[in-house]
Amino acid sequence: MSLDTKVKSRILICLFDATADKTLKKATTGTDIRLPIVGTKYKLFGIKREDFFSVAIQYVLDNAPIFCTWHGSTPEIGIVKPEYFEIVTNNAVHIKKGRLYKLLLPWLGEGLLTSTGNKWHLHRRLITPAIFCIGNKWHLHRRLITPAFHFKILESFMDVFVEKTQTLLTGLDGMSTGEPFNIYPYITECALDVICETAMGVPINAMKNKENPYVKSVYIISELILGRFIKPIPEFIYKHTSQGRLFQRTLESLHQFSDKVIAERKEALRKSCKCVLERKSEDDIFGRKKRLSFLDMLLEASEDGKIISDRELREEVNTFMFAGHDTTTANICWNLFLLGNYPEIQELVFEEVHSILNDKLTPTSISELSEMKYLECVIKETLRLYPSMPVIMRQLEQEITLGEYKIPATANITLHIYALHRSPEIYPNPNKFDPERFFPENTQNRHPYAYVPFSAGARNCIGQKFALYEEKTILSSLINRYKIVAIETPEKIRMAADLVLRPINGTVLKLERRVFGN
């Protein structure tokens, strides 16, 4: 293939073009020998699950800021630079999710996380007064969902945050003996209770009914999906393997759970004569007398299948249930882990929280949460070090230029958030936990795309405000009641290579009741 002499930029990739492939090998760092069928994925074969994340991240850091790997004959461009993140995410054209998300389709369908185009926009707009995030479908769903995250609706959820946090504290009081225990399941159950009652309008009481099958199923299917991403197997073969059969059983369990939630909410609305929600005024929508859940809005839109079908309804419920409890749990636990390792920072958080709450057990208003400025910096710094989604993917709709490389349409781009957040060029001493990085005076000159824990651009996380309020409520209450001591250190902790960044052995802590703050 001849190149126009006026084009000085080197071609990073040109799909399925042998000549361009030769150019790629000469011009690109991070391009290894490519084998048939598996591409460069062979480098990951044989790595233990507990070692996979650290090995993969080291490869990314060694080859940053841009490199190419191959999934069979399909190239994937990895990027670790804020300027490149901005080009990819700030263009509304490039909202199509990458190849990994196709593996989520049997579970999440074309919900807000995986859909594209007009459908995504419609669903997001409907839910936006309530919280959460392939073509036209994405636009449609986004417009539908956006109303669900309106401030007044978020404010109405505060009583649920408080109630579930108090239940959590009651359960943890029995564990505050100074003996180590894994707090991760406790936080998971609390987050699941919160998302079901706020977004779905259905209490499931996971904290009281232990061993919830939904949580176990999410962990299993997440691990299976990532395993298949690393070691691709054609569907007609995979479905006959033991893992394929486990995937199908787990999928059925997840769908049964979401179907049960939808059915219970429909019945509750029918009994209260609210099957069709009236919207006479904005005060009626966001008023204090009633609290509309995300599911209520979708049920209204699904009446007679006018906008969203029953199948699409389940897809969005599955998306919200997963995104609304798993990522929140991870971030809360990473916060506790870091605060347990840095007692001096923990005490600064306690002093701030105690000065705001005085003798109250938990915060009771959004205004109190808004006063917790230092805690917010702690949460942001935790998300820098341990972003819930360490990577995201996009499939380009148009050709773009990243530095000296041209990337053609249809190429898959992997945005390595974890690696970006630990770049020493952006964050001096990047592995150090330092909440002061997010003091206003320290963020003024930072590139706006140097910190993207909730993604960025049109496909940013629609539920980030909801998550912040929930996390502040739970964390402030825990710090106000207990001293936290971590057992593992950041240098020793191992992370699970799942869809969400989790500690592989949970979050083992010791809790000690404070003398005051009861």
Short mmCIF file of C-alpha atoms in Angstrom, two decimals:
data_model
loop_
_atom_site.label_atom_id
_atom_site.label_comp_id
_atom_site.label_asym_id
_atom_site.label_seq_id
_atom_site.Cartn_x
_atom_site.Cartn_y
_atom_site.Cartn_z
CA MET A 1 0.00 0.00 0.00
CA SER A 2 1.47 3.37 -1.00
CA LEU A 3 1.28 6.28 1.42
CA ASP A 4 0.63 9.85 0.35
CA THR A 5 3.93 11.67 0.76
CA LYS A 6 2.09 14.62 2.29
CA VAL A 7 0.89 12.47 5.16
CA LYS A 8 3.65 12.72 7.74
CA SER A 9 1.77 10.91 10.49
CA ARG A 10 2.56 7.24 10.74
CA ILE A 11 -0.32 4.80 10.44
CA LEU A 12 -0.84 2.97 13.71
CA ILE A 13 -3.26 0.53 12.25
CA CYS A 14 -5.26 -0.32 9.18
CA LEU A 15 -7.58 -3.24 9.74
CA PHE A 16 -6.95 -6.45 7.84
CA ASP A 17 -4.25 -4.92 5.64
CA ALA A 18 -1.05 -6.93 5.50
CA THR A 19 1.12 -4.06 4.28
CA ALA A 20 -0.14 -1.76 6.98
CA ASP A 21 0.55 -4.54 9.47
CA LYS A 22 4.23 -4.43 8.48
CA THR A 23 4.24 -0.66 8.94
CA LEU A 24 2.64 -1.16 12.33
CA LYS A 25 5.34 -3.54 13.52
CA LYS A 26 8.05 -1.07 12.60
CA ALA A 27 6.36 2.01 13.97
CA THR A 28 4.62 0.94 17.17
CA THR A 29 5.81 0.06 20.62
CA GLY A 30 3.89 -2.69 22.34
CA THR A 31 3.30 -4.68 19.15
CA ASP A 32 4.29 -8.29 19.82
CA ILE A 33 4.41 -11.31 17.56
CA ARG A 34 0.87 -12.07 16.43
CA LEU A 35 -0.37 -15.65 16.21
CA PRO A 36 -3.38 -16.93 14.25
CA ILE A 37 -6.73 -16.95 16.11
CA VAL A 38 -5.36 -15.66 19.45
CA GLY A 39 -3.38 -12.67 18.17
CA THR A 40 -1.17 -11.44 21.04
CA LYS A 41 -3.44 -12.76 23.82
CA TYR A 42 -1.13 -15.76 24.17
CA LYS A 43 1.05 -13.59 26.41
CA LEU A 44 -1.70 -13.77 29.05
CA PHE A 45 -2.20 -17.53 28.92
CA GLY A 46 -1.14 -19.44 32.01
CA ILE A 47 -1.14 -16.41 34.31
CA LYS A 48 -2.89 -17.08 37.62
CA ARG A 49 -6.03 -15.08 38.33
CA GLU A 50 -4.44 -13.43 41.36
CA ASP A 51 -1.47 -12.28 39.24
CA PHE A 52 -3.29 -11.30 36.07
CA PHE A 53 -4.13 -7.69 36.92
CA SER A 54 -0.63 -6.74 38.06
CA VAL A 55 0.95 -8.38 34.99
CA ALA A 56 -1.46 -6.68 32.61
CA ILE A 57 -1.03 -3.26 34.22
CA GLN A 58 2.75 -3.52 34.13
CA TYR A 59 2.55 -4.25 30.40
CA VAL A 60 0.37 -1.18 29.89
CA LEU A 61 2.69 1.07 31.91
CA ASP A 62 5.76 -0.24 30.07
CA ASN A 63 4.23 0.56 26.67
CA ALA A 64 2.36 3.78 27.44
CA PRO A 65 1.15 6.18 26.16
CA ILE A 66 -0.06 4.27 23.06
CA PHE A 67 0.39 0.70 21.92
CA CYS A 68 -1.29 -2.06 19.95
CA THR A 69 -2.34 -5.59 20.86
CA TRP A 70 -4.25 -8.08 18.74
CA HIS A 71 -7.40 -10.07 19.43
CA GLY A 72 -7.04 -12.63 16.69
CA SER A 73 -6.85 -10.54 13.51
CA THR A 74 -8.49 -7.55 15.19
CA PRO A 75 -6.18 -4.84 16.56
CA GLU A 76 -6.83 -3.04 19.83
CA ILE A 77 -5.22 0.31 20.55
CA GLY A 78 -4.35 1.00 24.18
CA ILE A 79 -4.03 4.61 25.31
CA VAL A 80 -2.69 6.14 28.53
CA LYS A 81 -2.66 9.90 27.99
CA PRO A 82 -5.24 12.55 28.95
CA GLU A 83 -5.03 14.26 25.55
CA TYR A 84 -5.87 10.96 23.84
CA PHE A 85 -8.71 10.28 26.30
CA GLU A 86 -10.20 13.65 25.43
CA ILE A 87 -10.12 13.01 21.69
CA VAL A 88 -11.87 9.65 22.05
CA THR A 89 -14.46 10.44 24.73
CA ASN A 90 -15.25 14.07 23.98
CA ASN A 91 -16.60 13.30 20.52
CA ALA A 92 -20.29 12.33 20.60
CA VAL A 93 -19.73 10.24 17.48
CA HIS A 94 -17.60 7.69 19.35
CA ILE A 95 -20.19 6.36 21.81
CA LYS A 96 -20.10 2.77 20.60
CA LYS A 97 -18.67 0.46 23.24
CA GLY A 98 -15.78 -1.85 22.38
CA ARG A 99 -15.55 -5.60 21.96
CA LEU A 100 -15.60 -6.49 25.67
CA TYR A 101 -19.13 -5.13 26.00
CA LYS A 102 -20.44 -7.58 23.40
CA LEU A 103 -19.77 -10.32 25.93
CA LEU A 104 -22.13 -8.52 28.31
CA LEU A 105 -25.07 -8.62 25.90
CA PRO A 106 -26.54 -11.96 27.08
CA TRP A 107 -26.72 -10.50 30.60
CA LEU A 108 -27.29 -6.74 30.20
CA GLY A 109 -28.69 -6.76 26.67
CA GLU A 110 -28.72 -3.32 25.09
CA GLY A 111 -29.19 -1.43 28.31
CA LEU A 112 -27.68 1.97 28.99
CA LEU A 113 -24.21 0.52 29.59
CA THR A 114 -24.05 -1.34 26.28
CA SER A 115 -26.50 0.38 23.89
CA THR A 116 -25.70 3.16 21.44
CA GLY A 117 -27.30 5.88 19.37
CA ASN A 118 -30.84 7.26 19.71
CA LYS A 119 -32.03 4.55 22.09
CA TRP A 120 -29.28 5.35 24.59
CA HIS A 121 -30.21 9.06 24.52
CA LEU A 122 -33.93 8.44 25.04
CA HIS A 123 -33.50 6.16 28.03
CA ARG A 124 -30.88 8.39 29.63
CA ARG A 125 -33.14 11.45 29.32
CA LEU A 126 -36.07 9.69 30.99
CA ILE A 127 -34.00 8.57 33.96
CA THR A 128 -31.84 11.64 34.42
CA PRO A 129 -34.15 13.26 36.98
CA ALA A 130 -33.69 9.82 38.93
CA ILE A 131 -29.13 8.38 38.12
CA PHE A 132 -27.55 5.63 36.05
CA CYS A 133 -25.15 4.63 32.77
CA ILE A 134 -24.72 0.29 19.88
CA GLY A 135 -26.20 2.98 17.48
CA ASN A 136 -29.56 4.54 17.95
CA LYS A 137 -30.58 2.43 20.94
CA TRP A 138 -28.07 4.14 23.25
CA HIS A 139 -29.49 7.64 22.57
CA LEU A 140 -33.02 6.39 23.19
CA HIS A 141 -32.22 4.78 26.55
CA ARG A 142 -30.10 7.69 27.80
CA ARG A 143 -32.93 10.17 27.23
CA LEU A 144 -35.36 7.89 29.05
CA ILE A 145 -33.13 7.40 32.09
CA THR A 146 -31.67 10.89 32.62
CA PRO A 147 -34.65 12.34 34.58
CA ALA A 148 -34.19 9.71 37.28
CA PHE A 149 -31.09 11.52 38.55
CA HIS A 150 -32.58 14.94 39.09
CA PHE A 151 -31.38 16.56 42.34
CA LYS A 152 -34.82 16.50 43.95
CA ILE A 153 -35.17 12.79 43.33
CA LEU A 154 -31.67 12.18 44.68
CA GLU A 155 -32.57 14.23 47.74
CA SER A 156 -35.65 12.09 48.30
CA PHE A 157 -33.40 9.01 48.51
CA MET A 158 -31.61 10.33 51.58
CA ASP A 159 -33.96 8.59 53.99
CA VAL A 160 -33.16 5.25 52.32
CA PHE A 161 -29.41 5.94 52.55
CA VAL A 162 -29.80 6.66 56.27
CA GLU A 163 -32.06 3.70 57.02
CA LYS A 164 -29.80 1.19 55.27
CA THR A 165 -26.68 2.69 56.84
CA GLN A 166 -28.19 2.33 60.30
CA THR A 167 -28.97 -1.32 59.57
CA LEU A 168 -25.38 -1.78 58.40
CA LEU A 169 -24.03 -0.26 61.63
CA THR A 170 -26.20 -2.56 63.71
CA GLY A 171 -24.75 -5.55 61.91
CA LEU A 172 -21.18 -4.29 62.23
CA ASP A 173 -21.46 -3.56 65.95
CA GLY A 174 -21.21 -7.28 66.55
CA MET A 175 -17.95 -7.34 64.58
CA SER A 176 -16.32 -4.38 66.36
CA THR A 177 -14.33 -6.60 68.70
CA GLY A 178 -10.92 -5.74 67.34
CA GLU A 179 -10.70 -9.06 65.51
CA PRO A 180 -10.06 -9.08 61.73
CA PHE A 181 -12.99 -9.83 59.42
CA ASN A 182 -13.93 -9.29 55.79
CA ILE A 183 -16.22 -6.25 55.56
CA TYR A 184 -16.81 -6.59 51.81
CA PRO A 185 -19.96 -8.78 52.05
CA TYR A 186 -21.53 -6.37 54.55
CA ILE A 187 -21.03 -3.39 52.26
CA THR A 188 -22.25 -5.39 49.27
CA GLU A 189 -25.51 -6.27 50.99
CA CYS A 190 -26.03 -2.67 52.08
CA ALA A 191 -25.41 -1.32 48.57
CA LEU A 192 -27.77 -3.92 47.11
CA ASP A 193 -30.49 -2.91 49.57
CA VAL A 194 -29.97 0.75 48.66
CA ILE A 195 -30.15 0.28 44.89
CA CYS A 196 -33.18 -2.01 45.04
CA GLU A 197 -35.20 0.33 47.22
CA THR A 198 -34.20 3.59 45.54
CA ALA A 199 -33.86 2.70 41.87
CA MET A 200 -36.32 -0.21 41.83
CA GLY A 201 -38.74 0.78 44.60
CA VAL A 202 -38.57 -2.78 45.94
CA PRO A 203 -37.03 -3.66 49.34
CA ILE A 204 -35.18 -6.99 49.30
CA ASN A 205 -33.57 -6.80 52.77
CA ALA A 206 -30.28 -8.35 51.69
CA MET A 207 -28.64 -7.36 54.98
CA LYS A 208 -31.20 -9.38 56.91
CA ASN A 209 -31.46 -12.26 54.45
CA LYS A 210 -27.83 -13.31 54.09
CA GLU A 211 -26.31 -15.29 51.21
CA ASN A 212 -28.24 -13.44 48.53
CA PRO A 213 -27.91 -15.51 45.32
CA TYR A 214 -27.81 -12.38 43.17
CA VAL A 215 -24.48 -11.21 44.59
CA LYS A 216 -22.85 -14.61 44.08
CA SER A 217 -24.17 -14.77 40.52
CA VAL A 218 -22.73 -11.33 39.67
CA TYR A 219 -19.27 -12.42 40.83
CA ILE A 220 -19.44 -15.67 38.86
CA ILE A 221 -20.62 -14.12 35.61
CA SER A 222 -18.11 -11.25 35.85
CA GLU A 223 -15.23 -13.69 36.16
CA LEU A 224 -16.55 -15.85 33.31
CA ILE A 225 -16.96 -12.86 30.99
CA LEU A 226 -13.45 -11.57 31.61
CA GLY A 227 -12.01 -15.06 31.25
CA ARG A 228 -13.65 -15.39 27.86
CA PHE A 229 -12.34 -11.97 26.85
CA ILE A 230 -8.80 -13.07 27.65
CA LYS A 231 -9.15 -16.51 26.07
CA PRO A 232 -11.65 -16.13 23.23
CA ILE A 233 -13.70 -19.21 22.38
CA PRO A 234 -16.32 -19.29 19.60
CA GLU A 235 -19.88 -19.37 20.92
CA PHE A 236 -20.76 -22.69 19.26
CA ILE A 237 -17.90 -24.31 21.23
CA TYR A 238 -18.17 -22.29 24.46
CA LYS A 239 -21.81 -23.20 25.13
CA HIS A 240 -20.86 -26.90 25.30
CA THR A 241 -18.01 -26.40 27.80
CA SER A 242 -18.40 -26.60 31.58
CA GLN A 243 -17.84 -22.84 31.80
CA GLY A 244 -20.42 -22.23 29.09
CA ARG A 245 -23.00 -24.28 30.98
CA LEU A 246 -22.15 -22.45 34.22
CA PHE A 247 -22.55 -19.16 32.38
CA GLN A 248 -26.03 -20.15 31.21
CA ARG A 249 -27.15 -21.26 34.69
CA THR A 250 -25.81 -18.05 36.23
CA LEU A 251 -27.47 -15.96 33.54
CA GLU A 252 -30.82 -17.60 34.25
CA SER A 253 -30.42 -16.87 37.97
CA LEU A 254 -29.71 -13.19 37.30
CA HIS A 255 -32.66 -12.85 34.93
CA GLN A 256 -34.97 -14.54 37.42
CA PHE A 257 -33.92 -12.07 40.10
CA SER A 258 -34.52 -9.00 37.92
CA ASP A 259 -37.83 -10.41 36.66
CA LYS A 260 -38.92 -10.87 40.29
CA VAL A 261 -38.01 -7.25 41.12
CA ILE A 262 -39.98 -5.95 38.12
CA ALA A 263 -43.00 -8.12 38.92
CA GLU A 264 -43.07 -7.01 42.56
CA ARG A 265 -42.90 -3.34 41.61
CA LYS A 266 -45.64 -3.73 39.01
CA GLU A 267 -47.87 -5.38 41.61
CA ALA A 268 -47.15 -2.66 44.18
CA LEU A 269 -48.05 0.04 41.67
CA ARG A 270 -51.19 -1.79 40.65
CA LYS A 271 -52.38 -2.10 44.24
CA SER A 272 -51.78 1.59 44.88
CA CYS A 273 -53.53 2.57 41.63
CA LYS A 274 -50.31 4.05 40.27
CA CYS A 275 -49.77 1.79 37.30
CA VAL A 276 -49.87 4.93 35.15
CA LEU A 277 -47.96 7.69 36.91
CA GLU A 278 -49.56 11.11 36.51
CA ARG A 279 -47.25 14.02 35.81
CA LYS A 280 -49.25 17.20 36.32
CA SER A 281 -46.34 19.46 37.18
CA GLU A 282 -42.66 19.41 37.98
CA ASP A 283 -43.52 19.54 41.66
CA ASP A 284 -45.63 16.44 41.09
CA ILE A 285 -42.67 14.66 39.48
CA PHE A 286 -40.07 15.68 42.00
CA GLY A 287 -42.29 16.56 44.95
CA ARG A 288 -41.76 15.33 48.46
CA LYS A 289 -45.06 13.49 48.75
CA LYS A 290 -44.00 10.64 46.51
CA ARG A 291 -40.68 9.24 45.38
CA LEU A 292 -40.47 7.98 41.83
CA SER A 293 -37.94 5.25 41.29
CA PHE A 294 -35.96 4.61 38.14
CA LEU A 295 -38.10 1.54 37.56
CA ASP A 296 -41.33 3.54 37.91
CA MET A 297 -40.28 5.79 35.05
CA LEU A 298 -39.41 2.85 32.84
CA LEU A 299 -42.69 1.11 33.69
CA GLU A 300 -44.56 4.21 32.63
CA ALA A 301 -42.62 4.30 29.37
CA SER A 302 -43.26 0.60 28.80
CA GLU A 303 -47.04 0.87 28.98
CA ASP A 304 -48.35 -0.85 25.84
CA GLY A 305 -44.76 -1.08 24.59
CA LYS A 306 -44.92 2.51 23.35
CA ILE A 307 -41.26 3.32 24.01
CA ILE A 308 -39.58 0.49 25.86
CA SER A 309 -40.50 -3.18 25.62
CA ASP A 310 -40.58 -5.72 28.47
CA ARG A 311 -37.27 -7.15 27.27
CA GLU A 312 -35.66 -3.71 27.22
CA LEU A 313 -37.09 -3.04 30.65
CA ARG A 314 -35.26 -6.06 32.03
CA GLU A 315 -32.06 -4.99 30.27
CA GLU A 316 -32.10 -1.63 32.04
CA VAL A 317 -32.97 -3.18 35.39
CA ASN A 318 -30.06 -5.62 35.04
CA THR A 319 -27.75 -2.73 34.16
CA PHE A 320 -28.82 -0.63 37.14
CA MET A 321 -28.68 -3.51 39.58
CA PHE A 322 -25.13 -4.37 38.53
CA ALA A 323 -23.73 -0.85 38.18
CA GLY A 324 -25.61 0.46 41.21
CA HIS A 325 -24.28 -1.97 43.78
CA ASP A 326 -21.03 -3.50 42.53
CA THR A 327 -19.05 -0.35 41.72
CA THR A 328 -20.30 1.44 44.85
CA THR A 329 -19.33 -1.48 47.06
CA ALA A 330 -15.86 -1.56 45.56
CA ASN A 331 -15.23 2.14 46.11
CA ILE A 332 -16.50 2.15 49.70
CA CYS A 333 -14.29 -0.82 50.54
CA TRP A 334 -11.22 0.71 48.87
CA ASN A 335 -11.84 3.87 50.93
CA LEU A 336 -11.98 1.84 54.14
CA PHE A 337 -8.86 -0.06 53.11
CA LEU A 338 -6.87 3.13 52.54
CA LEU A 339 -8.18 4.92 55.62
CA GLY A 340 -7.25 1.84 57.64
CA ASN A 341 -3.70 2.14 56.30
CA TYR A 342 -3.43 5.89 56.91
CA PRO A 343 -4.70 6.59 60.46
CA GLU A 344 -3.66 10.24 60.33
CA ILE A 345 -5.91 10.83 57.30
CA GLN A 346 -8.67 8.79 58.94
CA GLU A 347 -8.57 11.10 61.96
CA LEU A 348 -8.87 14.18 59.75
CA VAL A 349 -11.98 12.66 58.20
CA PHE A 350 -13.36 11.85 61.66
CA GLU A 351 -12.77 15.39 62.90
CA GLU A 352 -14.60 16.85 59.91
CA VAL A 353 -17.51 14.42 60.15
CA HIS A 354 -17.88 14.73 63.92
CA SER A 355 -17.88 18.53 63.72
CA ILE A 356 -20.77 18.36 61.24
CA LEU A 357 -22.83 15.59 62.84
CA ASN A 358 -22.05 16.36 66.49
CA ASP A 359 -23.76 13.56 68.41
CA LYS A 360 -25.81 12.22 65.50
CA LEU A 361 -25.15 8.69 64.31
CA THR A 362 -25.49 9.42 60.59
CA PRO A 363 -25.93 12.43 58.29
CA THR A 364 -29.58 13.12 57.49
CA SER A 365 -29.45 15.68 54.68
CA ILE A 366 -27.70 16.42 51.41
CA SER A 367 -26.55 19.74 52.87
CA GLU A 368 -24.60 17.91 55.59
CA LEU A 369 -22.99 15.69 52.98
CA SER A 370 -22.03 18.76 50.96
CA GLU A 371 -20.13 20.14 53.96
CA MET A 372 -17.85 17.09 54.02
CA LYS A 373 -15.23 18.56 51.71
CA TYR A 374 -12.24 16.61 52.98
CA LEU A 375 -14.13 13.31 52.83
CA GLU A 376 -14.94 14.10 49.21
CA CYS A 377 -11.23 14.58 48.49
CA VAL A 378 -10.57 11.21 50.13
CA ILE A 379 -13.20 9.56 47.93
CA LYS A 380 -11.74 11.17 44.81
CA GLU A 381 -8.20 10.13 45.67
CA THR A 382 -9.41 6.59 46.33
CA LEU A 383 -11.06 6.53 42.90
CA ARG A 384 -7.80 7.75 41.39
CA LEU A 385 -5.87 4.86 42.90
CA TYR A 386 -8.59 2.23 42.55
CA PRO A 387 -11.10 3.22 39.85
CA SER A 388 -14.09 0.90 39.90
CA MET A 389 -13.76 0.35 36.14
CA PRO A 390 -9.99 0.17 35.48
CA VAL A 391 -10.49 0.15 31.70
CA ILE A 392 -13.21 1.14 29.26
CA MET A 393 -13.45 0.48 25.54
CA ARG A 394 -14.75 2.30 22.48
CA GLN A 395 -15.14 1.31 18.86
CA LEU A 396 -14.41 4.22 16.55
CA GLU A 397 -17.07 5.40 14.11
CA GLN A 398 -14.68 7.72 12.29
CA GLU A 399 -10.94 7.98 11.73
CA ILE A 400 -9.07 9.94 14.39
CA THR A 401 -5.50 11.09 14.93
CA LEU A 402 -3.73 10.40 18.21
CA GLY A 403 -0.38 12.15 18.27
CA GLU A 404 1.52 10.95 15.22
CA TYR A 405 -0.77 7.99 14.59
CA LYS A 406 -3.90 7.74 12.47
CA ILE A 407 -6.51 5.35 13.83
CA PRO A 408 -9.13 4.21 11.30
CA ALA A 409 -12.85 3.83 11.85
CA THR A 410 -13.97 0.51 13.41
CA ALA A 411 -10.77 0.21 15.46
CA ASN A 412 -11.19 -0.78 19.11
CA ILE A 413 -9.70 1.66 21.61
CA THR A 414 -8.93 0.59 25.19
CA LEU A 415 -8.74 3.52 27.61
CA HIS A 416 -6.60 2.45 30.56
CA ILE A 417 -7.99 4.51 33.43
CA TYR A 418 -6.02 2.75 36.16
CA ALA A 419 -2.71 3.34 34.38
CA LEU A 420 -3.62 6.94 33.52
CA HIS A 421 -4.34 7.71 37.17
CA ARG A 422 -0.93 6.38 38.18
CA SER A 423 1.06 8.33 35.62
CA PRO A 424 4.02 10.04 37.37
CA GLU A 425 3.95 12.81 34.77
CA ILE A 426 0.50 13.80 36.05
CA TYR A 427 0.64 12.71 39.69
CA PRO A 428 4.03 12.96 41.44
CA ASN A 429 4.64 9.92 43.64
CA PRO A 430 1.55 8.37 42.02
CA ASN A 431 1.18 5.37 44.33
CA LYS A 432 0.92 7.53 47.44
CA PHE A 433 -2.53 8.09 48.97
CA ASP A 434 -2.80 11.88 49.19
CA PRO A 435 -6.30 13.44 49.32
CA GLU A 436 -4.76 16.92 49.11
CA ARG A 437 -4.24 16.29 45.39
CA PHE A 438 -7.91 17.22 45.08
CA PHE A 439 -7.83 20.45 47.04
CA PRO A 440 -9.09 23.15 44.63
CA GLU A 441 -5.72 24.87 44.38
CA ASN A 442 -4.07 21.59 43.37
CA THR A 443 -6.47 20.74 40.55
CA GLN A 444 -6.50 24.06 38.70
CA ASN A 445 -3.70 23.24 36.27
CA ARG A 446 -4.45 19.54 35.85
CA HIS A 447 -5.66 18.35 32.46
CA PRO A 448 -9.46 17.84 32.67
CA TYR A 449 -9.09 14.31 31.31
CA ALA A 450 -6.30 13.31 33.69
CA TYR A 451 -8.92 12.09 36.18
CA VAL A 452 -11.78 10.06 34.69
CA PRO A 453 -13.06 7.49 37.23
CA PHE A 454 -16.58 7.79 35.82
CA SER A 455 -15.46 7.83 32.19
CA ALA A 456 -15.97 11.17 30.40
CA GLY A 457 -17.86 12.85 27.60
CA ALA A 458 -21.32 11.77 26.49
CA ARG A 459 -20.96 8.28 27.98
CA ASN A 460 -19.91 9.37 31.44
CA CYS A 461 -21.54 7.64 34.39
CA ILE A 462 -25.06 8.98 34.81
CA GLY A 463 -25.16 7.80 38.44
CA GLN A 464 -22.04 9.46 39.81
CA LYS A 465 -23.91 11.98 42.01
CA PHE A 466 -26.07 9.20 43.42
CA ALA A 467 -22.95 7.16 44.18
CA LEU A 468 -21.20 10.11 45.85
CA TYR A 469 -24.14 10.79 48.19
CA GLU A 470 -24.51 7.12 49.06
CA GLU A 471 -20.78 6.68 49.68
CA LYS A 472 -20.54 9.83 51.79
CA THR A 473 -23.48 8.69 53.92
CA ILE A 474 -22.02 5.24 54.58
CA LEU A 475 -18.37 6.27 54.98
CA SER A 476 -19.07 9.24 57.27
CA SER A 477 -21.24 7.03 59.49
CA LEU A 478 -18.62 4.29 59.69
CA ILE A 479 -15.79 6.70 60.48
CA ASN A 480 -17.96 8.48 63.04
CA ARG A 481 -18.60 5.19 64.86
CA TYR A 482 -15.42 3.13 64.46
CA LYS A 483 -11.69 3.32 64.24
CA ILE A 484 -10.62 1.28 61.24
CA VAL A 485 -7.42 -0.75 61.05
CA ALA A 486 -6.41 -2.43 57.80
CA ILE A 487 -4.69 -5.81 57.78
CA GLU A 488 -3.15 -5.72 54.30
CA THR A 489 -1.08 -2.89 52.85
CA PRO A 490 -1.30 -1.24 49.40
CA GLU A 491 2.01 -2.87 48.49
CA LYS A 492 0.72 -6.37 49.24
CA ILE A 493 -2.91 -6.19 48.14
CA ARG A 494 -3.87 -8.26 45.09
CA MET A 495 -6.66 -7.18 42.79
CA ALA A 496 -9.14 -9.37 40.99
CA ALA A 497 -9.23 -9.19 37.21
CA ASP A 498 -13.01 -8.85 37.02
CA LEU A 499 -15.34 -6.31 35.43
CA VAL A 500 -15.04 -4.22 38.60
CA LEU A 501 -11.74 -3.65 40.41
CA ARG A 502 -11.98 -5.62 43.66
CA PRO A 503 -9.46 -6.92 46.20
CA ILE A 504 -9.13 -10.60 45.43
CA ASN A 505 -9.43 -11.69 49.06
CA GLY A 506 -11.97 -9.11 50.14
CA THR A 507 -11.35 -6.19 52.50
CA VAL A 508 -10.10 -7.53 55.83
CA LEU A 509 -10.24 -4.94 58.62
CA LYS A 510 -10.47 -4.52 62.36
CA LEU A 511 -13.16 -2.22 63.79
CA GLU A 512 -12.90 -0.55 67.19
CA ARG A 513 -15.83 1.42 68.60
CA ARG A 514 -15.04 5.07 69.26
CA VAL A 515 -15.65 6.47 72.72
CA PHE A 516 -18.04 9.08 71.31
CA GLY A 517 -19.96 9.45 68.07
CA ASN A 518 -22.52 6.92 69.26
#
